[in-house]
Amino acid sequence: MFSFFKKKSPPPEAQSQTAGLHEAALADMSPAANTAAPGAQTATTARQGWMDRLKAGLRKTGSNLTTVFTGTRIDDELYEELETALLMADSGVKATEYLLQDLKRRVKEAKATEPAQVKGLLADAIAELLQPLQKPLEIGAHHPTVIMVAGVNGAGKTTSIGKLTKHLADDGLSVLLAAADTFRAAAKEQLAVWADRNTVEIISQQGGDPAAVSFDAVTAGRARGRDVVLVDTAGRLPTQQHLMEELKKIKRVVQKADATAPHEVLLVIDGNTGQNALAQVKAFDETLGLTGLIVTKLDGTAKGGVLCAIARERPIPVYFIGVGEQLQDLETFDAREFAQALLS
Ligand SMILES: Nc1nc2c(ncn2[C@@H]2O[C@H](COP(=O)(O)OP(=O)(O)OP(=O)(O)O)[C@@H](O)[C@H]2O)c(=O)[nH]1
């Protein structure tokens, strides 16, 4: 299932041999991929299943927004209700103001007369606002690609790493997990369950230093020729200065094992925490320099608008979103799909 990852182009000499595979990989990447390719039908069906789960997951956020359009007139009251609904969805003041202005312009241009049309135009405005967040995770430019994963306690880091590992392994990529969460007793075991399940290796150290575990994992990943090294770090709050310093140290030590690493620094945020998640993005970005986000627990939350706030205030790519605890509940982020699911 290549739709999850964009693989970096191989060098020119290798390109001719792998052209078919590479083209297939890129062709399938888009959710709206051409259905003529072999296996594309299955991919389309899987994506449809995902769209249904996404719609169900975002229902709570979406229902507050869609009720705004049940009236018969496009008037100040409609825009005021919409403003409240966007703020309630944790879109934040900046994104809400931006969306309202953009929407009014679109309504004027389209000469819309029905609230239902305005709903469609809002979906367009949200999709365009979220577009900069849509970017595939690239694997293959480095061997191994080292991905460091951080986040506050309970955001869903370990679960997301497990799901990601499974998807990578399904794509034929070899994965080595670094259990650098040496604080939480069960974290290593939790990763080990995923490692067993996915037949991937895990590097851990009883009560060890997280930076040392990460160093060992990157070194082992290089020596063993693995495609990806995933580093799971312990949960921490951005206000815990010493723990934020520890993250910087892990990053520095990873760089010692491979001067080009980490190639990705991901933050996992719990979508349920709304504006707080935005504050986490800003704080972790300032400490670590984030390259991507994974937004979990968008199922059952009324705060899914936080993605609009992120797009407006700290547009870091959202590689994946999660709408449940099952493996298939983590998928690539698509701006238009998200906007459509929100306003369906
Ligand atoms: N509903 C829902 N639950 C999720 C999702 N992602 C993760 N979870 C659940 O959230 C809980 C915490 O997930 P973990 O992966 O242990 O979180 P963590 O960030 O590794 O936690 P710490 O290591 O304590 O910081 C678990 O019960 C997961 O099953 C999601 O997308 N939706």
XYZ file of C-alpha atoms and ligand atoms in Angstrom:
376
model
C 0.000 0.000 0.000
C 2.165 2.784 -1.314
C -0.436 5.428 -0.717
C 0.985 6.068 2.741
C 4.412 7.262 1.822
C 6.117 9.123 -0.907
C 9.423 7.442 -1.572
C 12.264 9.695 -2.697
C 13.287 9.158 -6.345
C 16.074 6.612 -6.714
C 19.366 7.761 -8.354
C 19.181 8.038 -12.195
C 20.987 4.720 -12.859
C 18.499 2.847 -10.692
C 15.563 4.762 -12.057
C 15.149 2.796 -15.284
C 14.963 -0.550 -13.454
C 12.493 0.640 -10.867
C 10.516 3.038 -13.018
C 7.397 0.878 -13.012
C 7.378 0.484 -9.260
C 8.154 4.136 -8.652
C 5.424 5.336 -10.966
C 2.992 2.963 -9.322
C 4.013 4.317 -5.924
C 3.488 7.910 -6.922
C 0.357 7.194 -8.897
C -1.319 5.535 -5.952
C -0.334 8.260 -3.524
C -3.307 10.447 -4.094
C -6.574 9.377 -2.468
C -8.247 10.156 -5.752
C -5.746 7.939 -7.571
C -6.562 6.688 -11.032
C -8.573 3.541 -10.697
C -7.167 1.934 -13.844
C -3.968 0.640 -12.168
C -3.968 -2.943 -10.846
C -4.900 -2.998 -7.185
C -6.196 0.557 -7.415
C -9.747 -0.680 -6.923
C -8.772 -2.120 -3.540
C -6.992 1.115 -2.627
C -10.045 3.155 -3.607
C -12.326 0.902 -1.550
C -9.965 1.166 1.436
C -9.904 4.952 1.111
C -13.700 5.016 0.930
C -13.816 2.997 4.155
C -11.448 5.508 5.693
C -13.624 8.416 4.504
C -16.611 6.841 6.272
C -14.618 6.475 9.504
C -13.345 10.031 9.176
C -16.880 11.379 8.720
C -18.084 9.405 11.723
C -15.098 10.551 13.785
C -15.594 14.223 12.937
C -19.368 14.174 13.418
C -19.226 15.970 16.760
C -17.099 18.825 15.400
C -19.039 18.916 12.141
C -22.589 18.905 13.516
C -22.085 22.254 15.261
C -20.935 23.740 11.983
C -23.557 22.203 9.705
C -26.520 23.308 11.830
C -25.547 26.893 10.953
C -26.677 26.210 7.404
C -30.117 24.812 8.163
C -31.799 28.231 7.922
C -33.185 29.871 4.814
C -31.238 33.126 4.625
C -27.663 34.268 4.211
C -27.516 37.122 6.705
C -25.442 38.532 9.572
C -27.017 36.022 11.928
C -25.680 33.141 9.837
C -22.149 34.552 9.896
C -22.380 35.210 13.651
C -23.516 31.642 14.301
C -20.748 30.369 12.092
C -18.185 32.440 13.979
C -19.361 30.931 17.264
C -19.339 27.407 15.822
C -15.800 27.796 14.446
C -14.565 29.134 17.777
C -16.341 26.313 19.625
C -14.553 23.857 17.326
C -11.265 25.338 18.587
C -10.332 26.883 15.255
C -8.935 29.848 17.147
C -9.575 33.551 16.593
C -7.094 34.021 13.745
C -8.298 31.130 11.590
C -11.939 31.942 12.352
C -11.542 35.565 11.230
C -9.648 34.464 8.148
C -12.259 31.860 7.204
C -15.168 34.270 7.679
C -13.587 36.906 5.453
C -12.613 34.371 2.831
C -16.097 32.866 2.912
C -17.825 36.236 2.473
C -15.649 36.871 -0.571
C -16.510 33.461 -2.008
C -20.230 33.978 -1.379
C -20.105 37.321 -3.195
C -18.145 35.904 -6.123
C -20.431 32.894 -6.491
C -23.523 35.095 -6.013
C -24.787 32.421 -3.639
C -28.349 32.765 -2.406
C -28.895 29.580 -0.366
C -27.244 28.648 2.975
C -26.573 25.169 1.529
C -24.357 26.792 -1.117
C -22.505 28.679 1.618
C -21.777 25.342 3.296
C -20.132 24.104 0.099
C -18.132 27.315 -0.165
C -17.000 26.943 3.452
C -15.753 23.437 2.628
C -13.711 24.990 -0.210
C -12.336 27.684 2.106
C -11.350 25.142 4.781
C -9.765 22.818 2.197
C -7.674 25.689 0.841
C -6.655 26.818 4.322
C -5.584 23.264 5.253
C -3.805 22.567 1.951
C -0.305 23.592 3.193
C -0.574 20.903 5.898
C -0.969 18.137 3.321
C 2.434 16.620 2.637
C 3.538 13.002 2.346
C 6.129 11.522 4.654
C 9.152 10.740 2.510
C 11.065 7.559 3.121
C 14.106 6.374 1.218
C 16.428 9.359 0.803
C 18.450 8.189 3.807
C 19.381 4.730 5.011
C 17.972 4.436 7.530
C 15.428 7.259 7.653
C 15.479 8.212 11.325
C 12.165 9.421 12.709
C 12.013 10.843 16.215
C 8.583 10.987 17.829
C 7.647 13.256 20.738
C 4.525 14.445 22.516
C 2.807 14.985 25.834
C 1.791 12.020 28.010
C -0.956 9.918 26.550
C -1.150 11.792 23.207
C -0.969 8.474 21.372
C 2.729 8.267 20.490
C 3.292 4.594 21.112
C 0.002 3.568 19.484
C 0.732 5.741 16.437
C 4.268 4.366 16.148
C 2.800 0.869 16.256
C 0.332 1.637 13.496
C 2.971 3.429 11.444
C 5.325 0.487 11.820
C 2.683 -1.883 10.582
C 2.013 0.264 7.521
C 5.733 0.621 6.793
C 6.250 -3.111 7.180
C 3.286 -3.757 4.881
C 5.046 -1.594 2.296
C 8.027 -3.925 2.519
C 10.172 -1.535 4.557
C 12.317 -2.859 7.391
C 11.816 -1.038 10.658
C 13.808 -0.866 13.843
C 12.119 0.590 16.903
C 13.999 2.447 19.611
C 12.253 2.245 22.983
C 13.576 5.573 24.225
C 10.625 5.947 26.601
C 12.583 4.605 29.514
C 10.316 6.314 32.090
C 7.032 4.536 31.689
C 7.365 0.915 32.722
C 4.806 -0.379 30.231
C 5.987 1.649 27.231
C 8.735 -0.755 26.209
C 6.373 -3.725 26.520
C 3.693 -1.858 24.565
C 6.176 -1.266 21.740
C 7.375 -4.836 21.986
C 3.810 -6.048 21.360
C 3.716 -4.012 18.163
C 7.237 -5.169 17.317
C 6.210 -8.813 17.696
C 3.034 -8.232 15.796
C 4.903 -6.597 12.961
C 8.018 -8.716 13.122
C 10.259 -5.733 13.502
C 13.215 -5.375 15.835
C 13.286 -3.317 18.963
C 16.244 -1.783 20.768
C 15.655 -1.186 24.466
C 17.673 -0.867 27.635
C 16.355 -1.658 31.096
C 16.197 1.669 32.963
C 18.616 3.072 30.389
C 19.309 6.568 29.220
C 16.937 7.527 26.359
C 19.712 9.255 24.400
C 21.904 6.153 24.676
C 19.052 3.882 23.512
C 18.484 6.187 20.532
C 22.199 6.207 19.680
C 22.333 2.412 19.812
C 19.224 2.115 17.663
C 20.506 4.439 14.935
C 23.885 2.702 14.932
C 22.223 -0.713 14.780
C 19.847 0.499 12.051
C 22.797 1.564 9.905
C 24.794 -1.591 10.574
C 21.815 -3.825 9.803
C 20.744 -1.876 6.718
C 17.254 -1.045 8.001
C 15.031 1.345 6.045
C 13.550 3.181 9.019
C 14.480 3.739 12.667
C 11.570 4.989 14.769
C 12.480 6.565 18.091
C 9.677 6.562 20.675
C 10.306 9.124 23.423
C 8.622 9.487 26.817
C 5.636 11.790 27.183
C 6.385 15.222 28.655
C 4.793 18.614 29.091
C 6.377 21.598 27.367
C 6.554 23.291 30.779
C 8.902 20.584 32.113
C 12.104 22.341 31.109
C 14.497 19.553 32.109
C 12.512 17.036 30.067
C 12.457 19.364 27.072
C 16.243 19.650 27.447
C 16.387 15.867 27.460
C 14.624 15.819 24.074
C 17.241 18.193 22.691
C 19.902 15.857 24.029
C 18.301 12.837 22.329
C 18.319 14.787 19.062
C 21.989 15.775 19.512
C 23.045 12.229 20.315
C 21.108 10.851 17.317
C 23.088 13.351 15.217
C 26.297 11.869 16.583
C 25.263 8.435 15.364
C 24.283 9.855 11.953
C 25.162 13.462 11.133
C 22.149 13.790 8.799
C 19.644 12.452 11.360
C 16.993 12.761 12.640
C 15.400 13.136 9.226
C 11.970 13.677 10.690
C 10.953 15.051 14.064
C 7.288 14.322 14.612
C 4.974 15.588 17.297
C 1.928 13.536 18.209
C -0.949 15.680 19.423
C -4.289 14.661 20.843
C -6.953 16.359 18.684
C -9.270 16.320 21.670
C -7.168 18.953 23.407
C -7.956 21.656 20.828
C -6.156 24.945 21.390
C -3.885 23.279 23.910
C -2.591 21.093 21.082
C -1.671 24.250 19.161
C 0.290 25.492 22.180
C 2.117 22.139 22.248
C 2.966 22.424 18.547
C 4.492 25.860 19.118
C 6.467 24.817 22.218
C 7.848 21.555 20.789
C 8.655 23.276 17.503
C 10.668 25.906 19.310
C 12.582 23.229 21.236
C 13.089 20.624 18.535
C 12.289 22.071 15.112
C 9.388 19.863 14.087
C 9.058 18.467 10.570
C 5.623 16.908 10.912
C 2.596 16.161 13.052
C 0.378 13.204 13.805
C -3.032 14.294 15.093
C -4.762 11.516 17.035
C -8.188 11.063 18.648
C -10.126 13.122 16.139
C -12.906 10.596 16.738
C -15.546 11.858 19.087
C -13.962 15.277 19.534
C -15.789 18.578 19.104
C -12.432 20.327 18.672
C -11.386 19.158 15.201
C -11.174 22.806 14.105
C -7.727 22.897 15.712
C -6.255 21.892 12.353
C -7.443 25.253 10.972
C -5.666 27.000 13.850
C -2.474 25.038 13.132
C -2.699 25.889 9.426
C -3.033 29.587 10.212
C -0.615 29.892 13.115
C 2.053 27.161 12.790
C 1.647 25.336 9.477
C 3.661 22.193 10.123
C 2.722 19.285 7.817
C 0.196 16.826 9.206
C 1.471 13.475 7.985
C -1.231 11.371 9.602
C -4.492 11.689 11.450
C -6.047 9.136 13.774
C -9.716 8.458 14.354
C -9.579 5.402 16.586
C -7.492 2.749 18.232
C -7.473 0.247 15.392
C -4.695 -0.098 12.881
C -6.819 1.155 9.996
C -7.777 4.253 11.998
C -4.528 6.064 11.162
C -4.293 7.490 7.654
C -2.572 10.157 5.593
C -4.036 13.634 5.866
C -5.876 15.004 2.860
C -7.101 18.603 3.155
C -10.118 18.262 0.889
C -11.214 14.952 2.403
C -10.970 16.483 5.856
C -13.020 19.558 4.886
C -15.630 17.387 3.195
C -15.858 15.006 6.146
C -16.217 17.953 8.502
C -19.147 19.446 6.611
C -20.805 16.254 5.402
N -10.031 7.080 20.461
C -8.736 7.075 20.118
N -7.836 6.629 20.990
C -6.536 6.648 20.631
C -6.094 7.132 19.356
N -4.736 7.030 19.328
C -4.350 6.502 20.517
N -5.422 6.278 21.312
C -5.450 5.762 22.692
O -4.845 6.716 23.568
C -4.249 6.047 24.686
C -2.817 6.555 24.894
O -2.042 6.118 23.795
P -0.478 5.819 23.912
O -0.016 5.428 22.551
O -0.159 4.910 25.032
O 0.061 7.270 24.270
P 1.528 7.748 24.529
O 1.630 9.120 23.981
O 2.524 6.765 24.015
O 1.555 7.776 26.105
P 2.802 8.048 27.101
O 3.869 7.092 26.707
O 2.231 7.810 28.452
O 3.187 9.440 26.921
C -4.353 4.575 24.386
O -5.446 4.052 25.107
C -4.624 4.509 22.885
O -5.322 3.361 22.501
C -7.107 7.613 18.442
O -6.849 8.078 17.314
N -8.403 7.567 18.885
